[in-house]
PDB file of N, CA and C in Angstrom:
ATOM      1  N   GLU Q   1      57.901 -10.324 145.456  1.00 94.00           N
ATOM      2  CA  GLU Q   1      59.043 -11.343 145.121  1.00 94.00           C
ATOM      3  C   GLU Q   1      57.650 -12.612 144.813  1.00 94.00           C
ATOM      4  N   LEU Q   2      56.322 -12.224 145.506  1.00 96.00           N
ATOM      5  CA  LEU Q   2      54.954 -13.107 144.877  1.00 96.00           C
ATOM      6  C   LEU Q   2      55.044 -12.873 143.561  1.00 96.00           C
ATOM      7  N   THR Q   3      54.540 -11.538 143.341  1.00 97.00           N
ATOM      8  CA  THR Q   3      55.108 -10.096 141.728  1.00 97.00           C
ATOM      9  C   THR Q   3      55.671 -10.866 140.749  1.00 97.00           C
ATOM     10  N   PHE Q   4      57.023 -11.033 141.280  1.00 97.00           N
ATOM     11  CA  PHE Q   4      58.014 -11.840 140.340  1.00 97.00           C
ATOM     12  C   PHE Q   4      57.982 -13.006 140.306  1.00 97.00           C
ATOM     13  N   VAL Q   5      57.019 -14.301 141.117  1.00 96.00           N
ATOM     14  CA  VAL Q   5      56.995 -14.881 140.272  1.00 96.00           C
ATOM     15  C   VAL Q   5      55.809 -15.183 139.748  1.00 96.00           C
ATOM     16  N   MET Q   6      55.112 -14.542 139.785  1.00 98.00           N
ATOM     17  CA  MET Q   6      53.395 -14.850 139.191  1.00 98.00           C
ATOM     18  C   MET Q   6      54.366 -13.731 138.262  1.00 98.00           C
ATOM     19  N   GLY Q   7      54.543 -12.500 137.664  1.00 98.00           N
ATOM     20  CA  GLY Q   7      55.632 -12.644 136.603  1.00 98.00           C
ATOM     21  C   GLY Q   7      56.173 -13.396 135.830  1.00 98.00           C
ATOM     22  N   HIS Q   8      57.358 -13.737 136.332  1.00 97.00           N
ATOM     23  CA  HIS Q   8      58.152 -15.320 136.092  1.00 97.00           C
ATOM     24  C   HIS Q   8      56.978 -16.137 134.868  1.00 97.00           C
ATOM     25  N   GLU Q   9      56.622 -16.871 135.552  1.00 97.00           N
ATOM     26  CA  GLU Q   9      55.381 -17.628 135.172  1.00 97.00           C
ATOM     27  C   GLU Q   9      54.928 -17.395 133.937  1.00 97.00           C
ATOM     28  N   ILE Q  10      54.522 -16.111 134.540  1.00 98.00           N
ATOM     29  CA  ILE Q  10      53.716 -15.027 132.678  1.00 98.00           C
ATOM     30  C   ILE Q  10      54.297 -14.830 131.900  1.00 98.00           C
ATOM     31  N   GLY Q  11      55.626 -14.711 132.023  1.00 97.00           N
ATOM     32  CA  GLY Q  11      56.812 -14.641 130.578  1.00 97.00           C
ATOM     33  C   GLY Q  11      56.967 -16.288 129.908  1.00 97.00           C
ATOM     34  N   HIS Q  12      56.664 -16.805 130.815  1.00 96.00           N
ATOM     35  CA  HIS Q  12      56.566 -18.627 130.154  1.00 96.00           C
ATOM     36  C   HIS Q  12      55.595 -19.005 129.418  1.00 96.00           C
ATOM     37  N   TYR Q  13      54.975 -18.142 130.293  1.00 97.00           N
ATOM     38  CA  TYR Q  13      53.398 -18.363 128.923  1.00 97.00           C
ATOM     39  C   TYR Q  13      54.225 -18.004 127.991  1.00 97.00           C
ATOM     40  N   LEU Q  14      53.832 -15.854 127.796  1.00 97.00           N
ATOM     41  CA  LEU Q  14      54.303 -15.484 126.963  1.00 97.00           C
ATOM     42  C   LEU Q  14      55.268 -15.968 125.403  1.00 97.00           C
ATOM     43  N   TYR Q  15      56.536 -15.689 125.973  1.00 97.00           N
ATOM     44  CA  TYR Q  15      56.919 -16.573 125.297  1.00 97.00           C
ATOM     45  C   TYR Q  15      57.404 -18.159 124.454  1.00 97.00           C
ATOM     46  N   ARG Q  16      55.507 -18.498 124.764  1.00 95.00           N
ATOM     47  CA  ARG Q  16      54.993 -19.485 124.651  1.00 95.00           C
ATOM     48  C   ARG Q  16      56.611 -20.689 124.850  1.00 95.00           C
ATOM     49  N   HIS Q  17      57.056 -21.048 126.043  1.00 93.00           N
ATOM     50  CA  HIS Q  17      57.608 -21.885 126.410  1.00 93.00           C
ATOM     51  C   HIS Q  17      56.853 -23.126 126.400  1.00 93.00           C
ATOM     52  N   HIS Q  18      55.854 -23.721 126.689  1.00 91.00           N
ATOM     53  CA  HIS Q  18      54.714 -24.094 127.291  1.00 91.00           C
ATOM     54  C   HIS Q  18      54.977 -25.463 125.753  1.00 91.00           C
ATOM     55  N   GLU Q  19      54.780 -24.942 124.528  1.00 91.00           N
ATOM     56  CA  GLU Q  19      55.654 -25.467 123.275  1.00 91.00           C
ATOM     57  C   GLU Q  19      56.653 -26.634 123.503  1.00 91.00           C
ATOM     58  N   LEU Q  20      57.549 -26.793 124.143  1.00 89.00           N
ATOM     59  CA  LEU Q  20      58.481 -27.034 123.941  1.00 89.00           C
ATOM     60  C   LEU Q  20      58.925 -28.169 125.668  1.00 89.00           C
ATOM     61  N   ASN Q  21      58.921 -28.696 125.351  1.00 85.00           N
ATOM     62  CA  ASN Q  21      58.720 -29.410 127.427  1.00 85.00           C
ATOM     63  C   ASN Q  21      60.561 -30.176 126.886  1.00 85.00           C
ATOM     64  N   PRO Q  22      61.444 -29.942 127.543  1.00 83.00           N
ATOM     65  CA  PRO Q  22      62.831 -30.791 127.485  1.00 83.00           C
ATOM     66  C   PRO Q  22      62.879 -32.222 128.092  1.00 83.00           C
ATOM     67  N   GLN Q  23      61.981 -32.213 129.216  1.00 82.00           N
ATOM     68  CA  GLN Q  23      61.592 -33.399 130.002  1.00 82.00           C
ATOM     69  C   GLN Q  23      60.888 -34.357 129.163  1.00 82.00           C
ATOM     70  N   PHE Q  24      59.986 -33.991 128.768  1.00 83.00           N
ATOM     71  CA  PHE Q  24      59.438 -35.104 127.330  1.00 83.00           C
ATOM     72  C   PHE Q  24      60.414 -35.285 126.294  1.00 83.00           C
ATOM     73  N   VAL Q  25      60.743 -34.303 126.039  1.00 83.00           N
ATOM     74  CA  VAL Q  25      61.875 -34.752 124.516  1.00 83.00           C
ATOM     75  C   VAL Q  25      62.596 -35.579 125.510  1.00 83.00           C
ATOM     76  N   LEU Q  26      63.207 -35.599 126.712  1.00 80.00           N
ATOM     77  CA  LEU Q  26      64.727 -36.325 126.996  1.00 80.00           C
ATOM     78  C   LEU Q  26      64.166 -37.603 126.995  1.00 80.00           C
ATOM     79  N   HIS Q  27      62.391 -37.615 127.272  1.00 80.00           N
ATOM     80  CA  HIS Q  27      62.749 -38.716 127.573  1.00 80.00           C
ATOM     81  C   HIS Q  27      61.883 -39.622 127.425  1.00 80.00           C
ATOM     82  N   HIS Q  28      61.706 -39.630 125.649  1.00 82.00           N
ATOM     83  CA  HIS Q  28      61.370 -40.132 124.208  1.00 82.00           C
ATOM     84  C   HIS Q  28      62.079 -40.203 123.069  1.00 82.00           C
ATOM     85  N   LEU Q  29      63.275 -39.996 123.747  1.00 79.00           N
ATOM     86  CA  LEU Q  29      64.063 -38.920 122.465  1.00 79.00           C
ATOM     87  C   LEU Q  29      65.382 -38.356 123.532  1.00 79.00           C
ATOM     88  N   GLY Q  30      65.902 -39.018 124.808  1.00 72.00           N
ATOM     89  CA  GLY Q  30      67.011 -39.207 125.430  1.00 72.00           C
ATOM     90  C   GLY Q  30      68.319 -40.192 124.304  1.00 72.00           C
ATOM     91  N   SER Q  31      68.149 -40.841 124.526  1.00 75.00           N
ATOM     92  CA  SER Q  31      68.961 -41.669 124.030  1.00 75.00           C
ATOM     93  C   SER Q  31      70.087 -41.536 122.343  1.00 75.00           C
ATOM     94  N   ASP Q  32      68.810 -40.905 122.195  1.00 83.00           N
ATOM     95  CA  ASP Q  32      68.726 -40.880 119.828  1.00 83.00           C
ATOM     96  C   ASP Q  32      69.724 -39.298 119.877  1.00 83.00           C
ATOM     97  N   LEU Q  33      69.436 -38.812 121.135  1.00 83.00           N
ATOM     98  CA  LEU Q  33      70.199 -37.024 121.655  1.00 83.00           C
ATOM     99  C   LEU Q  33      71.707 -36.900 120.841  1.00 83.00           C
ATOM    100  N   SER Q  34      72.138 -37.020 120.097  1.00 88.00           N
ATOM    101  CA  SER Q  34      73.884 -36.348 119.921  1.00 88.00           C
ATOM    102  C   SER Q  34      74.326 -36.111 121.181  1.00 88.00           C
ATOM    103  N   PRO Q  35      74.566 -35.854 121.648  1.00 89.00           N
ATOM    104  CA  PRO Q  35      75.677 -34.846 123.093  1.00 89.00           C
ATOM    105  C   PRO Q  35      75.146 -33.171 122.144  1.00 89.00           C
ATOM    106  N   ALA Q  36      75.728 -32.547 121.262  1.00 91.00           N
ATOM    107  CA  ALA Q  36      75.499 -31.422 121.049  1.00 91.00           C
ATOM    108  C   ALA Q  36      74.217 -31.006 121.031  1.00 91.00           C
ATOM    109  N   GLU Q  37      73.508 -32.088 119.876  1.00 88.00           N
ATOM    110  CA  GLU Q  37      71.491 -31.380 120.175  1.00 88.00           C
ATOM    111  C   GLU Q  37      71.135 -31.229 121.391  1.00 88.00           C
ATOM    112  N   SER Q  38      71.523 -32.502 122.570  1.00 86.00           N
ATOM    113  CA  SER Q  38      71.269 -32.400 124.339  1.00 86.00           C
ATOM    114  C   SER Q  38      72.092 -31.306 124.459  1.00 86.00           C
ATOM    115  N   ILE Q  39      73.208 -30.432 124.474  1.00 90.00           N
ATOM    116  CA  ILE Q  39      73.657 -28.976 125.575  1.00 90.00           C
ATOM    117  C   ILE Q  39      72.534 -28.052 124.658  1.00 90.00           C
ATOM    118  N   LYS Q  40      72.717 -28.430 123.127  1.00 89.00           N
ATOM    119  CA  LYS Q  40      71.382 -27.551 122.517  1.00 89.00           C
ATOM    120  C   LYS Q  40      70.066 -27.430 123.295  1.00 89.00           C
ATOM    121  N   LEU Q  41      69.457 -28.404 124.011  1.00 89.00           N
ATOM    122  CA  LEU Q  41      68.408 -28.779 124.852  1.00 89.00           C
ATOM    123  C   LEU Q  41      68.462 -28.254 125.967  1.00 89.00           C
ATOM    124  N   PHE Q  42      70.027 -28.317 126.921  1.00 90.00           N
ATOM    125  CA  PHE Q  42      70.687 -27.374 128.005  1.00 90.00           C
ATOM    126  C   PHE Q  42      70.127 -26.529 128.562  1.00 90.00           C
ATOM    127  N   ALA Q  43      70.566 -25.754 126.817  1.00 93.00           N
ATOM    128  CA  ALA Q  43      71.278 -24.292 126.914  1.00 93.00           C
ATOM    129  C   ALA Q  43      69.201 -23.476 126.009  1.00 93.00           C
ATOM    130  N   TRP Q  44      68.441 -23.962 125.857  1.00 92.00           N
ATOM    131  CA  TRP Q  44      67.523 -23.264 125.429  1.00 92.00           C
ATOM    132  C   TRP Q  44      66.459 -23.724 126.858  1.00 92.00           C
ATOM    133  N   GLN Q  45      67.002 -24.702 127.624  1.00 92.00           N
ATOM    134  CA  GLN Q  45      65.901 -24.370 129.300  1.00 92.00           C
ATOM    135  C   GLN Q  45      66.437 -23.786 130.266  1.00 92.00           C
ATOM    136  N   ARG Q  46      67.798 -22.924 130.153  1.00 94.00           N
ATOM    137  CA  ARG Q  46      68.794 -22.362 130.596  1.00 94.00           C
ATOM    138  C   ARG Q  46      68.070 -20.375 129.874  1.00 94.00           C
ATOM    139  N   ASN Q  47      68.400 -20.690 129.004  1.00 96.00           N
ATOM    140  CA  ASN Q  47      67.548 -18.978 128.537  1.00 96.00           C
ATOM    141  C   ASN Q  47      66.320 -19.552 128.585  1.00 96.00           C
ATOM    142  N   SER Q  48      65.017 -20.597 128.989  1.00 96.00           N
ATOM    143  CA  SER Q  48      63.985 -19.949 128.456  1.00 96.00           C
ATOM    144  C   SER Q  48      63.981 -19.268 130.375  1.00 96.00           C
ATOM    145  N   GLU Q  49      64.269 -19.785 131.274  1.00 95.00           N
ATOM    146  CA  GLU Q  49      64.345 -19.269 132.472  1.00 95.00           C
ATOM    147  C   GLU Q  49      64.733 -17.848 132.405  1.00 95.00           C
ATOM    148  N   LEU Q  50      66.163 -17.560 132.134  1.00 96.00           N
ATOM    149  CA  LEU Q  50      66.105 -16.156 132.394  1.00 96.00           C
ATOM    150  C   LEU Q  50      65.238 -14.863 131.381  1.00 96.00           C
ATOM    151  N   SER Q  51      64.605 -15.698 130.497  1.00 97.00           N
ATOM    152  CA  SER Q  51      63.630 -14.289 129.512  1.00 97.00           C
ATOM    153  C   SER Q  51      62.539 -14.333 130.984  1.00 97.00           C
ATOM    154  N   ALA Q  52      62.139 -15.463 131.293  1.00 97.00           N
ATOM    155  CA  ALA Q  52      60.605 -15.503 132.526  1.00 97.00           C
ATOM    156  C   ALA Q  52      61.651 -14.767 133.410  1.00 97.00           C
ATOM    157  N   ASP Q  53      62.586 -14.808 133.794  1.00 97.00           N
ATOM    158  CA  ASP Q  53      63.210 -14.406 134.846  1.00 97.00           C
ATOM    159  C   ASP Q  53      62.518 -12.466 134.423  1.00 97.00           C
ATOM    160  N   ARG Q  54      63.627 -11.677 133.263  1.00 97.00           N
ATOM    161  CA  ARG Q  54      63.415 -10.399 132.860  1.00 97.00           C
ATOM    162  C   ARG Q  54      61.461 -10.275 132.982  1.00 97.00           C
ATOM    163  N   VAL Q  55      60.897 -11.048 132.968  1.00 98.00           N
ATOM    164  CA  VAL Q  55      59.508 -10.857 132.931  1.00 98.00           C
ATOM    165  C   VAL Q  55      59.080 -10.418 133.631  1.00 98.00           C
ATOM    166  N   GLY Q  56      59.471 -11.724 135.108  1.00 97.00           N
ATOM    167  CA  GLY Q  56      58.891 -11.201 136.583  1.00 97.00           C
ATOM    168  C   GLY Q  56      59.989 -10.500 136.805  1.00 97.00           C
ATOM    169  N   LEU Q  57      60.677 -10.080 136.558  1.00 97.00           N
ATOM    170  CA  LEU Q  57      61.552  -7.971 137.005  1.00 97.00           C
ATOM    171  C   LEU Q  57      60.776  -7.474 136.586  1.00 97.00           C
ATOM    172  N   ILE Q  58      60.273  -7.270 135.268  1.00 97.00           N
ATOM    173  CA  ILE Q  58      59.534  -6.777 135.356  1.00 97.00           C
ATOM    174  C   ILE Q  58      58.186  -5.941 136.065  1.00 97.00           C
ATOM    175  N   ALA Q  59      57.764  -7.380 136.168  1.00 97.00           N
ATOM    176  CA  ALA Q  59      56.272  -7.344 137.190  1.00 97.00           C
ATOM    177  C   ALA Q  59      56.155  -6.628 138.430  1.00 97.00           C
ATOM    178  N   CYS Q  60      57.931  -7.192 138.946  1.00 97.00           N
ATOM    179  CA  CYS Q  60      57.504  -6.668 140.808  1.00 97.00           C
ATOM    180  C   CYS Q  60      58.277  -5.523 140.771  1.00 97.00           C
ATOM    181  N   SER Q  61      59.058  -4.396 139.865  1.00 97.00           N
ATOM    182  CA  SER Q  61      60.319  -3.510 139.260  1.00 97.00           C
ATOM    183  C   SER Q  61      61.030  -3.360 141.125  1.00 97.00           C
ATOM    184  N   SER Q  62      60.893  -4.030 140.744  1.00 97.00           N
ATOM    185  CA  SER Q  62      62.444  -5.078 142.642  1.00 97.00           C
ATOM    186  C   SER Q  62      63.224  -5.962 142.249  1.00 97.00           C
ATOM    187  N   TYR Q  63      64.862  -4.996 141.838  1.00 96.00           N
ATOM    188  CA  TYR Q  63      65.652  -5.978 142.103  1.00 96.00           C
ATOM    189  C   TYR Q  63      65.911  -6.524 142.893  1.00 96.00           C
ATOM    190  N   GLU Q  64      65.231  -6.001 144.335  1.00 96.00           N
ATOM    191  CA  GLU Q  64      66.089  -6.914 145.099  1.00 96.00           C
ATOM    192  C   GLU Q  64      64.992  -7.711 145.970  1.00 96.00           C
ATOM    193  N   ALA Q  65      63.255  -7.828 145.178  1.00 96.00           N
ATOM    194  CA  ALA Q  65      62.567  -8.853 145.519  1.00 96.00           C
ATOM    195  C   ALA Q  65      63.158  -9.953 144.354  1.00 96.00           C
ATOM    196  N   ALA Q  66      63.177  -9.866 143.395  1.00 96.00           N
ATOM    197  CA  ALA Q  66      63.399 -10.608 141.884  1.00 96.00           C
ATOM    198  C   ALA Q  66      65.203 -11.722 142.714  1.00 96.00           C
ATOM    199  N   CYS Q  67      65.729 -11.186 143.020  1.00 95.00           N
ATOM    200  CA  CYS Q  67      66.892 -11.508 143.447  1.00 95.00           C
ATOM    201  C   CYS Q  67      66.407 -12.531 145.341  1.00 95.00           C
ATOM    202  N   LEU Q  68      65.668 -12.283 145.562  1.00 93.00           N
ATOM    203  CA  LEU Q  68      65.204 -13.321 146.658  1.00 93.00           C
ATOM    204  C   LEU Q  68      64.542 -13.937 146.998  1.00 93.00           C
ATOM    205  N   ALA Q  69      63.867 -14.041 145.760  1.00 94.00           N
ATOM    206  CA  ALA Q  69      61.922 -15.204 145.070  1.00 94.00           C
ATOM    207  C   ALA Q  69      63.567 -16.048 144.794  1.00 94.00           C
ATOM    208  N   ASN Q  70      64.563 -15.631 144.142  1.00 93.00           N
ATOM    209  CA  ASN Q  70      65.759 -16.650 143.086  1.00 93.00           C
ATOM    210  C   ASN Q  70      66.422 -17.282 144.736  1.00 93.00           C
ATOM    211  N   PHE Q  71      66.371 -16.389 145.343  1.00 92.00           N
ATOM    212  CA  PHE Q  71      67.204 -17.089 145.733  1.00 92.00           C
ATOM    213  C   PHE Q  71      66.939 -18.374 146.693  1.00 92.00           C
ATOM    214  N   LYS Q  72      65.724 -18.182 147.030  1.00 91.00           N
ATOM    215  CA  LYS Q  72      64.480 -18.679 148.332  1.00 91.00           C
ATOM    216  C   LYS Q  72      64.088 -20.271 147.300  1.00 91.00           C
ATOM    217  N   ILE Q  73      64.132 -19.681 145.628  1.00 90.00           N
ATOM    218  CA  ILE Q  73      62.962 -21.009 145.052  1.00 90.00           C
ATOM    219  C   ILE Q  73      64.550 -22.211 144.931  1.00 90.00           C
ATOM    220  N   SER Q  74      65.761 -21.231 145.189  1.00 90.00           N
ATOM    221  CA  SER Q  74      66.710 -22.247 144.287  1.00 90.00           C
ATOM    222  C   SER Q  74      67.758 -22.660 145.644  1.00 90.00           C
ATOM    223  N   SER Q  75      67.678 -21.623 146.628  1.00 92.00           N
ATOM    224  CA  SER Q  75      68.398 -22.369 147.816  1.00 92.00           C
ATOM    225  C   SER Q  75      67.116 -23.706 149.040  1.00 92.00           C
ATOM    226  N   GLY Q  76      65.748 -23.646 148.926  1.00 89.00           N
ATOM    227  CA  GLY Q  76      64.411 -23.688 149.606  1.00 89.00           C
ATOM    228  C   GLY Q  76      64.200 -23.143 150.842  1.00 89.00           C
ATOM    229  N   VAL Q  77      65.434 -22.080 151.352  1.00 86.00           N
ATOM    230  CA  VAL Q  77      65.612 -21.262 152.339  1.00 86.00           C
ATOM    231  C   VAL Q  77      64.177 -20.586 152.193  1.00 86.00           C
ATOM    232  N   THR Q  78      63.078 -20.074 153.284  1.00 76.00           N
ATOM    233  CA  THR Q  78      61.575 -19.641 153.142  1.00 76.00           C
ATOM    234  C   THR Q  78      61.356 -18.493 154.040  1.00 76.00           C
ATOM    235  N   SER Q  79      62.876 -18.755 155.366  1.00 72.00           N
ATOM    236  CA  SER Q  79      62.808 -17.095 156.131  1.00 72.00           C
ATOM    237  C   SER Q  79      63.705 -16.514 155.676  1.00 72.00           C
ATOM    238  N   ASP Q  80      62.995 -14.899 156.134  1.00 67.00           N
ATOM    239  CA  ASP Q  80      64.663 -13.766 156.026  1.00 67.00           C
ATOM    240  C   ASP Q  80      65.283 -14.244 156.275  1.00 67.00           C
ATOM    241  N   ALA Q  81      65.417 -14.886 157.734  1.00 64.00           N
ATOM    242  CA  ALA Q  81      66.362 -15.233 159.093  1.00 64.00           C
ATOM    243  C   ALA Q  81      67.827 -15.682 158.108  1.00 64.00           C
TER     244      ALA Q  81
END
């Protein structure tokens, strides 16, 4: 699971997701964005997470580990019980 998370973060770096920070854009341009631009920004954010997940999956080579890591991150559950 840790290998998945590390691969995921490396994926963000490889795909240069750090070059566009949606929170920065929203903070500085939020009121000036049209609804269509806001939707595109949130779609970009979701797609960047999916592409980083793919790198994480390649890194850990385990669908089960990738699913468990994503579940734990999204739910806050930290034990296997």
